[in-house]
Tab-separated table of C-alpha atoms (C1' of nucleotides) in Angstrom:
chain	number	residue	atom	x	y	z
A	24	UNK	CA	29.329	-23.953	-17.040
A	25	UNK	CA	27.862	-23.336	-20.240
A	26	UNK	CA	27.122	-20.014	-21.245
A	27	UNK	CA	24.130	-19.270	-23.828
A	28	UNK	CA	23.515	-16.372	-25.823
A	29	UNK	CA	20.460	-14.433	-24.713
A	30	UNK	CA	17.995	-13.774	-27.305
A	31	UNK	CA	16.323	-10.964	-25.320
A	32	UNK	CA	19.291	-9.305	-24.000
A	33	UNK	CA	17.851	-5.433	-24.204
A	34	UNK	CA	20.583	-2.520	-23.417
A	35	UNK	CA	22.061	-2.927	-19.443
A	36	UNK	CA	21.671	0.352	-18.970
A	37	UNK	CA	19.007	2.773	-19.334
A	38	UNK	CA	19.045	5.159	-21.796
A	39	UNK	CA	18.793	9.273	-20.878
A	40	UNK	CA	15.756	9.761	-22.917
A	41	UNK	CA	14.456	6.199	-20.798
A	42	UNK	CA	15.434	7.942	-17.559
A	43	UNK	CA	13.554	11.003	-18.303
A	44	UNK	CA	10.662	8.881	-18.657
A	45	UNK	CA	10.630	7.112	-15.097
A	46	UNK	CA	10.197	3.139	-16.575
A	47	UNK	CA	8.459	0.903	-13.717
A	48	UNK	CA	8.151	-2.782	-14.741
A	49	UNK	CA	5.535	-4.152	-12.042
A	50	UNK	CA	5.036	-8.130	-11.659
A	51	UNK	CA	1.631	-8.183	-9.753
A	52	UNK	CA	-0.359	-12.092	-9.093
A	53	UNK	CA	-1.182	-14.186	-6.471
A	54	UNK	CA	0.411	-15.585	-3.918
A	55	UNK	CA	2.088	-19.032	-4.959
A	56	UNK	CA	2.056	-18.451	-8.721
A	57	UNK	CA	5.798	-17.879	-8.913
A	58	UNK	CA	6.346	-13.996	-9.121
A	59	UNK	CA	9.531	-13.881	-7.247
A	60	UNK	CA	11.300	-17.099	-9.484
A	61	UNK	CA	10.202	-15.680	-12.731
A	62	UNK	CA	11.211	-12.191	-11.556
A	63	UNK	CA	14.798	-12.559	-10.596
A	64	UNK	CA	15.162	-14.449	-14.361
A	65	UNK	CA	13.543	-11.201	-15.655
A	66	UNK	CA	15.875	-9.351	-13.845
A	67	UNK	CA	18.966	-10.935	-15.437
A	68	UNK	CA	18.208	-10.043	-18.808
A	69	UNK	CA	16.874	-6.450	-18.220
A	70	UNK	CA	19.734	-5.757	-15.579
A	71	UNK	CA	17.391	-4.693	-13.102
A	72	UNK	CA	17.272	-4.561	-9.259
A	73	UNK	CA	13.954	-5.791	-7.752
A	74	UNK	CA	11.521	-3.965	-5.370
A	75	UNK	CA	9.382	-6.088	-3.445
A	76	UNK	CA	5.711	-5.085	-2.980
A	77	UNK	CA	4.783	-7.465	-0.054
A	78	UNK	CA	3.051	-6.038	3.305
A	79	UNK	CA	4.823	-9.217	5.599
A	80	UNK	CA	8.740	-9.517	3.739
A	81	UNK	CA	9.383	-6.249	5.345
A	82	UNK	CA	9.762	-7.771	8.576
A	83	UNK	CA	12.841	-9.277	10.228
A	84	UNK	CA	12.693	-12.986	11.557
A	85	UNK	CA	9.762	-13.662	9.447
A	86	UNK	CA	11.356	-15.551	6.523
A	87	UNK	CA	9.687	-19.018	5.880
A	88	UNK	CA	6.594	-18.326	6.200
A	89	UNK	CA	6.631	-15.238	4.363
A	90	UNK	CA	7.889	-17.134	1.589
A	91	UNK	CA	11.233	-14.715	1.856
A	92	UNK	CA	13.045	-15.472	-1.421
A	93	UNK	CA	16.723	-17.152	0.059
A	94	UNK	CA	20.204	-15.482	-1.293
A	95	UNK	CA	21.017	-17.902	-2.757
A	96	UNK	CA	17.453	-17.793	-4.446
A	97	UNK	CA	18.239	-14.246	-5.051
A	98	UNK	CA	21.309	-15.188	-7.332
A	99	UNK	CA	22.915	-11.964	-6.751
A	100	UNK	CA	20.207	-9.594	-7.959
A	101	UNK	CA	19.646	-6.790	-5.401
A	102	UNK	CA	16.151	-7.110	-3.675
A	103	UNK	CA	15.189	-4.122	-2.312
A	104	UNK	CA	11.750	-3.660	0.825
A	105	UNK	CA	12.889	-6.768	2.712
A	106	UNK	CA	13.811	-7.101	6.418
A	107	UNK	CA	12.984	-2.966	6.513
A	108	UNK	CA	11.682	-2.906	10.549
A	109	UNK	CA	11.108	-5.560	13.230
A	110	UNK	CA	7.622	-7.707	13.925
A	111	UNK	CA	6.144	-4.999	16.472
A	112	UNK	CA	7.126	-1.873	14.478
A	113	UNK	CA	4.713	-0.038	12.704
A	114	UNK	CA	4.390	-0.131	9.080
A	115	UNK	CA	2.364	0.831	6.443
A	116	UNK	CA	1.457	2.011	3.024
A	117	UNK	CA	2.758	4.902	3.593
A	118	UNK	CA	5.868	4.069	4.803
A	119	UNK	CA	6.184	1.318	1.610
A	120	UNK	CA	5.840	4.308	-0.831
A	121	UNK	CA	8.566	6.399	1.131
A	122	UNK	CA	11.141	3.160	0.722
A	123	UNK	CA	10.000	2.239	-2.396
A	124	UNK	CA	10.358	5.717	-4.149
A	125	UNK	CA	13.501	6.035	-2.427
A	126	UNK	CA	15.196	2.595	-3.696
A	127	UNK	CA	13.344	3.265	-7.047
A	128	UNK	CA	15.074	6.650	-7.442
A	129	UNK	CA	18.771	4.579	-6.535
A	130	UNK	CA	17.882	2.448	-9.510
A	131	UNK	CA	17.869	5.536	-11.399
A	132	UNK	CA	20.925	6.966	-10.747
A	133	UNK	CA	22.356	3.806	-11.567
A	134	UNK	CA	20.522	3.793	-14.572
A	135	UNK	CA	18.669	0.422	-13.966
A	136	UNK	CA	15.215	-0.703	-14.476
A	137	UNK	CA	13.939	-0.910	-11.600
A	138	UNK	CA	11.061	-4.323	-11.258
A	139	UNK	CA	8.245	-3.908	-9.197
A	140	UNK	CA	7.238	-7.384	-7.435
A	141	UNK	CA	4.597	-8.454	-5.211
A	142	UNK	CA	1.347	-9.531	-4.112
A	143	UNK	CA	-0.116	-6.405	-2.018
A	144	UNK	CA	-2.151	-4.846	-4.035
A	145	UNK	CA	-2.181	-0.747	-2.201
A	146	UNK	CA	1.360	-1.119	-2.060
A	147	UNK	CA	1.607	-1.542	-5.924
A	148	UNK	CA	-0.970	1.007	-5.779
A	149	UNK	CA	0.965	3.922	-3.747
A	150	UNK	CA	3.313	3.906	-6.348
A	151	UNK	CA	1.208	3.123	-9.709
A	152	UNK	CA	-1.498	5.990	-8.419
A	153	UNK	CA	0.600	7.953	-5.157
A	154	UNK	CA	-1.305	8.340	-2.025
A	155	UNK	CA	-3.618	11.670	-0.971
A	156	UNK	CA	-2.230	13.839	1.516
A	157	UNK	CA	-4.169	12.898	4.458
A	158	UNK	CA	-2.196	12.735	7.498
A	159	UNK	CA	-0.305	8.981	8.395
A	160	UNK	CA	-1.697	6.836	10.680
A	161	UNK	CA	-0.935	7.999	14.247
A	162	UNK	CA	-0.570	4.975	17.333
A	163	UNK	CA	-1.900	7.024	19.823
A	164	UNK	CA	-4.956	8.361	18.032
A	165	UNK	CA	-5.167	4.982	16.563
A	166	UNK	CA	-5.218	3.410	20.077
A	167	UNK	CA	-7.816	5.626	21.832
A	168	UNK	CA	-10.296	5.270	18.653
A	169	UNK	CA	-9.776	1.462	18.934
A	170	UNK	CA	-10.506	1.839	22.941
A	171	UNK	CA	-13.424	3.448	22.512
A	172	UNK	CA	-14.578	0.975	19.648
A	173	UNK	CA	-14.236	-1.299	22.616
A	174	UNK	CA	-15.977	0.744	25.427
A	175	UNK	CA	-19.600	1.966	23.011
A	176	UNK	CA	-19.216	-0.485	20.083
A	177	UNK	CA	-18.514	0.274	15.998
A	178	UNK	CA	-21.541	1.272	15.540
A	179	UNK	CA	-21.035	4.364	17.881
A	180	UNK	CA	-17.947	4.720	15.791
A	181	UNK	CA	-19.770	4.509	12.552
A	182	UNK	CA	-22.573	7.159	14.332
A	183	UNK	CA	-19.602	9.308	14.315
A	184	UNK	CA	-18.373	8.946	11.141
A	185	UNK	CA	-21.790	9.666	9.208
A	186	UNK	CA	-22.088	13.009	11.163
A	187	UNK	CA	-17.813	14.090	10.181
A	188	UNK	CA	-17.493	12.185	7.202
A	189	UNK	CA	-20.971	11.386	5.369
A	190	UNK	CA	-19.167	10.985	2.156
A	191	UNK	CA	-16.887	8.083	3.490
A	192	UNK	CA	-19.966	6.556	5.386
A	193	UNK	CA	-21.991	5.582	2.706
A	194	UNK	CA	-18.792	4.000	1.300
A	195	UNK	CA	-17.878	1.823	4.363
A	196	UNK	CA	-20.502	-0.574	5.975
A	197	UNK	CA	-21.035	-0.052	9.443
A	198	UNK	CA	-19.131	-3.382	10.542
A	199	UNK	CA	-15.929	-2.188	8.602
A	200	UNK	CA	-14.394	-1.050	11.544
A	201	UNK	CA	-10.794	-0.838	10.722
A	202	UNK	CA	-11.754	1.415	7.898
A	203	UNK	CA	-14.092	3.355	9.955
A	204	UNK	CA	-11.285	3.539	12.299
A	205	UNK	CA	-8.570	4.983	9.775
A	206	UNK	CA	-11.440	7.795	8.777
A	207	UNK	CA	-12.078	8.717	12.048
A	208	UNK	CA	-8.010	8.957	12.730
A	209	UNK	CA	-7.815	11.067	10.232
A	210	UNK	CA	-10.517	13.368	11.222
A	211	UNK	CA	-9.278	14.079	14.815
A	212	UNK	CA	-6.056	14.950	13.217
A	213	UNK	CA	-6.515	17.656	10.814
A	214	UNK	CA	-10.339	18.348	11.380
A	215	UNK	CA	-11.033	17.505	7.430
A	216	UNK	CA	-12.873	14.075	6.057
A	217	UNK	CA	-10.739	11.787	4.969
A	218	UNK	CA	-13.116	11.896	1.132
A	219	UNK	CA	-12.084	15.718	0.965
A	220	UNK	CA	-7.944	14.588	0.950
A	221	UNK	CA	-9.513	11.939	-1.514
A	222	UNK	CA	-10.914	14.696	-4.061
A	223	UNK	CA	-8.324	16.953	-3.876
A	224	UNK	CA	-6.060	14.414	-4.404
A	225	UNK	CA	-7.253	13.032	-7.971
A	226	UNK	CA	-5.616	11.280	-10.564
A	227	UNK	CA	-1.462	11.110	-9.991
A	228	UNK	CA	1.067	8.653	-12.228
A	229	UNK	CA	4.362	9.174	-10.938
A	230	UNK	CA	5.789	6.608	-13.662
A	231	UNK	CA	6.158	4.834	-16.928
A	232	UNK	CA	4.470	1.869	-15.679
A	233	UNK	CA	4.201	-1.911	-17.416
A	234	UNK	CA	2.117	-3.903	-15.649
A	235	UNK	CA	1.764	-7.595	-15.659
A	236	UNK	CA	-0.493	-9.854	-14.030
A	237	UNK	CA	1.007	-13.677	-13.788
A	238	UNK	CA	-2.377	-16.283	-12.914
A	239	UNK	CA	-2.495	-19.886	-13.211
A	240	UNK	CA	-5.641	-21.861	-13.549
A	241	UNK	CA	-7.468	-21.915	-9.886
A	242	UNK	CA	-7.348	-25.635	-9.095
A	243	UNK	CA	-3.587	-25.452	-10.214
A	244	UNK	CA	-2.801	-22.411	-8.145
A	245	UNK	CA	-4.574	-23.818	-5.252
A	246	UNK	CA	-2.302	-26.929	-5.523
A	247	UNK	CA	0.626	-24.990	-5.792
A	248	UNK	CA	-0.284	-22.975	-2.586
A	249	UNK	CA	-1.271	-26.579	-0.874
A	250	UNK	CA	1.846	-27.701	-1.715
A	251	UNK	CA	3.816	-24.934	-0.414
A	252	UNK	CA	2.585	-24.873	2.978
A	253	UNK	CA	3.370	-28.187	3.357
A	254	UNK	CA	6.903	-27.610	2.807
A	255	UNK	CA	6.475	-24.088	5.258
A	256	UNK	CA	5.302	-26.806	7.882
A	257	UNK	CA	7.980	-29.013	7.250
A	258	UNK	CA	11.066	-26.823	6.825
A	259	UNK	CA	10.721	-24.128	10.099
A	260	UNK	CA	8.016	-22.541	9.913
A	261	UNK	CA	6.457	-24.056	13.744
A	262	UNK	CA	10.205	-23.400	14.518
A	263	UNK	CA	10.208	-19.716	13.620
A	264	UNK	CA	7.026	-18.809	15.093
A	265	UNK	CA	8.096	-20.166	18.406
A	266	UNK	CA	10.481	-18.314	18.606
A	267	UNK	CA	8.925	-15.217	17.729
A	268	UNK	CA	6.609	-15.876	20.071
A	269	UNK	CA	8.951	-16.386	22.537
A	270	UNK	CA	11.068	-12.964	21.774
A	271	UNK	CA	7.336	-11.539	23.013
A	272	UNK	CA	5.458	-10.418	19.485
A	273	UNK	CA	1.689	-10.602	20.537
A	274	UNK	CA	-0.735	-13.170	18.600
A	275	UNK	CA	-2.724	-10.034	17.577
A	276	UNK	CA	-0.432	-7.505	16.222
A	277	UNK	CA	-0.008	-6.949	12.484
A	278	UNK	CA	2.757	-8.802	12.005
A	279	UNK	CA	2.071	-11.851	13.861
A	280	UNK	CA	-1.800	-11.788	12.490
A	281	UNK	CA	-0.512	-13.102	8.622
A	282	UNK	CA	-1.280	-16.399	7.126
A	283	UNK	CA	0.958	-19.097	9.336
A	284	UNK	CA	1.573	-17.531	12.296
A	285	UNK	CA	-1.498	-16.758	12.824
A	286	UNK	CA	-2.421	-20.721	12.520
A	287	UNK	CA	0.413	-22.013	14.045
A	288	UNK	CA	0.289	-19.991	17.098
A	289	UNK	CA	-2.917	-20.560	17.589
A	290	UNK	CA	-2.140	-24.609	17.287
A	291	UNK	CA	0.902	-23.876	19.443
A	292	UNK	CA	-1.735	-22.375	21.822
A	293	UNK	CA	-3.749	-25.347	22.001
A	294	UNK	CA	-6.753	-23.921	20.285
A	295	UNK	CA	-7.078	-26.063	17.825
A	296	UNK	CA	-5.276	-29.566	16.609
A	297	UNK	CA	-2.478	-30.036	14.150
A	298	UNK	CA	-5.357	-30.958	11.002
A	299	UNK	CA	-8.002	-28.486	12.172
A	300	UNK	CA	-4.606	-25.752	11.935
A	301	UNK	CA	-3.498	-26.982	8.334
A	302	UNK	CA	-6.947	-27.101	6.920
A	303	UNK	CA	-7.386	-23.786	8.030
A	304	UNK	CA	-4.001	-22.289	6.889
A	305	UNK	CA	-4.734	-23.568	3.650
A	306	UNK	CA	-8.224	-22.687	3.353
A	307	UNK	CA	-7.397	-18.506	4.263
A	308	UNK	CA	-4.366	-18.897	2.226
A	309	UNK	CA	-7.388	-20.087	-0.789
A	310	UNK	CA	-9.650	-17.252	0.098
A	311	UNK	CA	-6.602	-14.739	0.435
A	312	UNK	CA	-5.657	-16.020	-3.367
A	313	UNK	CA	-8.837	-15.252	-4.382
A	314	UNK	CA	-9.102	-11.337	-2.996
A	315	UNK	CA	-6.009	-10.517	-4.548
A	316	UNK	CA	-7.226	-11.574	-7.875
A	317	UNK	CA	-10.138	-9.334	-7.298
A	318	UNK	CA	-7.909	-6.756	-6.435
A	319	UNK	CA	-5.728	-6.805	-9.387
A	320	UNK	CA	-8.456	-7.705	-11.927
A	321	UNK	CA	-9.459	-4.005	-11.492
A	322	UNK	CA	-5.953	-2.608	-11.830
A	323	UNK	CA	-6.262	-0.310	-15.418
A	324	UNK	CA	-4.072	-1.382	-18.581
A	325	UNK	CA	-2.733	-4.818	-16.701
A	326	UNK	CA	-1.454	-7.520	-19.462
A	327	UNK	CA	-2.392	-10.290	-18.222
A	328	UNK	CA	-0.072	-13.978	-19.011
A	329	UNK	CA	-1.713	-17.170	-17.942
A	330	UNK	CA	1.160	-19.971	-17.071
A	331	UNK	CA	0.440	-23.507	-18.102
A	332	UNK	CA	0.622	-26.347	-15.108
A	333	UNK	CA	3.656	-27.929	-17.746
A	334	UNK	CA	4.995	-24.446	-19.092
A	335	UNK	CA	8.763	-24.268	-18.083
A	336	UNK	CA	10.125	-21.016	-16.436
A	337	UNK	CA	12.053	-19.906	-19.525
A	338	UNK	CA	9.158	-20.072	-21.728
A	339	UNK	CA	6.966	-17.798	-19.170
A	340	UNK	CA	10.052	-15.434	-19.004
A	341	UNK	CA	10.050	-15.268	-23.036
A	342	UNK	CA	6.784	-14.443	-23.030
A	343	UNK	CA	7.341	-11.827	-20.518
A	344	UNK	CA	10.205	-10.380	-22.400
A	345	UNK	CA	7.921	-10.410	-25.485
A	346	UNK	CA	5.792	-7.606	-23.712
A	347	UNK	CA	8.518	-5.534	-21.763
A	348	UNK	CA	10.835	-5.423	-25.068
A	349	UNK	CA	8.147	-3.029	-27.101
A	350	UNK	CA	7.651	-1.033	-23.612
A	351	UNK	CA	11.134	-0.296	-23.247
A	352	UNK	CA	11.283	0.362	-27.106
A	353	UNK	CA	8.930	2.540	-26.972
A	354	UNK	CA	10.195	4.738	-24.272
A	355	UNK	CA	13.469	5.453	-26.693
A	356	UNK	CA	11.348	6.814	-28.929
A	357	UNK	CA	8.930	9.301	-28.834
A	358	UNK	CA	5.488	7.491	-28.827
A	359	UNK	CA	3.184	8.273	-26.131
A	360	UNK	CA	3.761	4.414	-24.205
A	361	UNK	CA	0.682	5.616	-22.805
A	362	UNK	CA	-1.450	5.008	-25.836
A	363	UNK	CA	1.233	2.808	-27.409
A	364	UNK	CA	0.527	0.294	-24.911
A	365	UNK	CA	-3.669	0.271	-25.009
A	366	UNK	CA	-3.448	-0.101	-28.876
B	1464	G	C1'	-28.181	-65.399	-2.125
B	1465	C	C1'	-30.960	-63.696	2.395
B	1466	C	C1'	-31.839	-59.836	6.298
B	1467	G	C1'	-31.180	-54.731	7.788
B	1468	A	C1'	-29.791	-49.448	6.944
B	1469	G	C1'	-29.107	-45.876	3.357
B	1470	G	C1'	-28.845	-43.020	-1.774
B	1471	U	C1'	-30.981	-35.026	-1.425
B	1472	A	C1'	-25.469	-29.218	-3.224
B	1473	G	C1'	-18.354	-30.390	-3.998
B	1474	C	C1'	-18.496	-32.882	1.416
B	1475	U	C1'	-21.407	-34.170	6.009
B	1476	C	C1'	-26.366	-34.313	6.598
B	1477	A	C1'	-31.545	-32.143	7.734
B	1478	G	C1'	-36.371	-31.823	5.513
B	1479	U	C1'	-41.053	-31.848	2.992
B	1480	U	C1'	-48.695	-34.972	7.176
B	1481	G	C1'	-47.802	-34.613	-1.392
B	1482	G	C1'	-47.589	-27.738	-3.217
B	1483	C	C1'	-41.169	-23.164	-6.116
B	1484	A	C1'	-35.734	-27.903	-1.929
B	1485	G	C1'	-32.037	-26.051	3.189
B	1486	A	C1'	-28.080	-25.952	7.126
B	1487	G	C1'	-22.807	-26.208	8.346
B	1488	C	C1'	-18.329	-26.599	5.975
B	1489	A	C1'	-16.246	-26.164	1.083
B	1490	C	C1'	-16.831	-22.759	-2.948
B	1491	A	C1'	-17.970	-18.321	-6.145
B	1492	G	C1'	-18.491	-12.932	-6.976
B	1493	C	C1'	-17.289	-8.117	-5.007
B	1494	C	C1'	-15.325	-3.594	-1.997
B	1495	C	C1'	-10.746	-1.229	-0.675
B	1496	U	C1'	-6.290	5.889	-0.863
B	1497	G	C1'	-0.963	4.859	5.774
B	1498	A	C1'	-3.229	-2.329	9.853
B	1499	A	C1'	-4.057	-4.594	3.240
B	1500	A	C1'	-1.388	-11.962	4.223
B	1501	A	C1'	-5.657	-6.862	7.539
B	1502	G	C1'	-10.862	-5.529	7.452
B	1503	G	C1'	-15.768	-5.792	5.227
B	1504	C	C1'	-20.194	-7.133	1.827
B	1505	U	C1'	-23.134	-10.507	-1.308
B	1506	G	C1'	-24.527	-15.343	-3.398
B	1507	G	C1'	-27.246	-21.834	-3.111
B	1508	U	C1'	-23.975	-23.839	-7.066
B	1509	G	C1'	-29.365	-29.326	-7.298
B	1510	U	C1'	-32.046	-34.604	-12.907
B	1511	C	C1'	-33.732	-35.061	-4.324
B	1512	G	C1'	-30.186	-42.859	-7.517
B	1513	A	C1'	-33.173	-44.716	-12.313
B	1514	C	C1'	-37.725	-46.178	-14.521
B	1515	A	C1'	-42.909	-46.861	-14.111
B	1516	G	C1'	-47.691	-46.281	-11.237
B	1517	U	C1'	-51.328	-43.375	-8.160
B	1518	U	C1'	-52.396	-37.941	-8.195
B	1519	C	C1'	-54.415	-31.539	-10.571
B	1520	G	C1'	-49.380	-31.970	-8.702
B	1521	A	C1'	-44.318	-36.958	-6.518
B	1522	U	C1'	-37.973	-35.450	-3.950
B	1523	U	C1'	-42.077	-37.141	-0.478
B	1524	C	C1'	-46.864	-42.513	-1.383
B	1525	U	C1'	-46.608	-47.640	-4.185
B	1526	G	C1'	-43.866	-51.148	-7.350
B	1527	U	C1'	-39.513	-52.792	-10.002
B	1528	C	C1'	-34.485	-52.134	-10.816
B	1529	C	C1'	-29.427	-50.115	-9.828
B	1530	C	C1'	-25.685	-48.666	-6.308
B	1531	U	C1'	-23.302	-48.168	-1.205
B	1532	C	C1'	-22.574	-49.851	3.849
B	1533	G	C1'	-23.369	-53.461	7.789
B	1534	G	C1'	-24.875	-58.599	9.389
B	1535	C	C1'	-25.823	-63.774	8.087
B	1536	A	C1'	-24.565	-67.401	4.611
RNA sequence: GCCGAGGUAGCUCAGUUGGCAGAGCACAGCCCUGAAAAGGCUGGUGUCGACAGUUCGAUUCUGUCCCUCGGCA
């Protein structure tokens, strides 16, 4: 094996004065553009530990089609927020930020820099921005507001919202039901709108944070996410939702409703042939691409680095290192990396 | 070469008794504070094959040409 000096190799360790600042490097993008590769190279030079800020990695038994990065893919970097509960467990943004400050704060005490990656945007947000104080998401609550969503229709539910929660209302159209629904849940359970946990709650930024936004041209990205689900459909993807199926996870909970399973059990299910499944797989997986990249185009003081269809790995990690070397740099000194990194 | 059918959005096609071109799918833009790979909103993106004629006005009618698909040679 040949060993080659690194020409970004930045101190191991963090620093005390680096610790005091709480340094978050976050890899944000969409799905298929190569986050998780690029990251663990990242991770080798900066000695970090990776978080993972995906809403469907959490779960057990849900590995292929989830895209789950392999061990050996891992190549011995620690990835933390994977496999954290089962398919018909609840979880949630909440929940996310509870794990994720938690294995964040173990980075810290063993002084590494901890690298935020993954394609959910709120996650990335409960962290980058915290969360208001309104109270979690309750089943119970949850399931007699969705009953009753059932029984007089959303826009009884909406009715109801305009008269508790005016402020939310105009934000939500009356059709957004699962919004309307979280709202409303929050209403019954502490008798306050859900926009009055949103005022109070204002402007919050737990950490240090370096944000990067990977992107590839469109027609290149949706190639690469073609391309990838037909290796899902040809290396046990079917095969895994079978047999989640079979261990009883309902078509319709959150787990099972992600891209794939969704498609597959529905093929499984007859509803549809094997094309009519792929095109559509493909064609949500397009649109899903799409809403994320609205979703992080917004995100403040994001660096954005475009990959080329030819540009080799190493090249994209230089480039990454190019940005997170001044960032780290600048948190041993005493510029404000606030206004060190807008200049 | 002859006969027939056709050429309109990225694709499949509808349509205009001559008056600003329209559906489905595909696509594009956007929203988001505990379901977020979820949920929701908005938008037609066009040299109507080309050229000429008739007409106030042609994608529509007429002529010529080009192209595609059948059939016969």
């Amino acid at each position: 094996m040949v060993v080659t000096t690194c020409p970004h190799l930045i101190m191991p360790l963090l620093s005390e004065r680096q610790l005091r600042r709480k340094p978050l490097v976050v890899i944000v993008g969409p799905t298929a553009v190569g986050k998780s590769r690029i990251a663990v190279e990242v991770a080798k030079y900066l000695g970090s530990e990776i978080l993972t800020a995906d809403s469907r990695q959490v779960y057990r038994g849900m590995d292929v089609g989830t895209d789950k990065p392999t061990l050996l893919a891992r190549e011995g970097i620690a990835h933390h927020l994977i496999d954290l509960v089962d398919p018909d467990e609840p979880f949630n943004a909440g929940l996310f930020r509870r794990h994720a400050t938690a294995a964040i704060d173990g980075c810290y005490q063993r002084r590494k820099l901890p690298l935020l990656v993954g394609g959910t945007g709120l996650y990335v947000r409960t962290l980058l921005q915290g969360l208001c104080e309104a109270p979690p998401s309750d089943p119970l609550v949850r399931a007699r507001l969705r009953q009753d969503a059932y029984e007089q229709g959303s826009e009884q539910l909406y009715a109801r919202l305009v008269l508790v929660d005016p402020l939310t209302a105009v934000k939500l159209h009356p059709r957004d039901t699962s919004k309307i629904l979280r709202a409303l849940e929050v209403y019954d359970q502490s008798g306050l709108p859900l926009s009055s946990f949103h005022a109070e709650h204002g402007s919050e930024r737990p950490f240090s944070a370096l944000v990067i936004g990977l992107n590839r041209a469109r027609d290149h990205l949706y190639r690469r996410i073609e391309e990838r689900i037909d290796w899902q459909l040809t290396h046990g993807l079917v095969d895994e939702t079978q047999t989640l199926l079979y261990r009883g996870y309902r078509r319709d909970s959150p787990a099972m409703k992600g891209l794939g399973y969704r498609h597959v059990a529905s093929y499984l299910a007859g509803d549809c042939t094997w094309d009519e499944m792929v095109r559509a797989f493909k064609r949500d997986t397009r649109r899903f691409a799409k809403r994320q990249m609205t979703w992080f185009r917004r995100e403040p003081a994001l660096t954005w680095l475009m990959i080329e269809e030819s540009e080799p790995a190493e090249q994209t990690v230089s480039r990454m290192m190019g940005v997170i070397h001044p960032f780290l740099a600048g948190l041993d000194g005493d510029v404000d990396t606030h206004s060190f990194l807008n200049s």
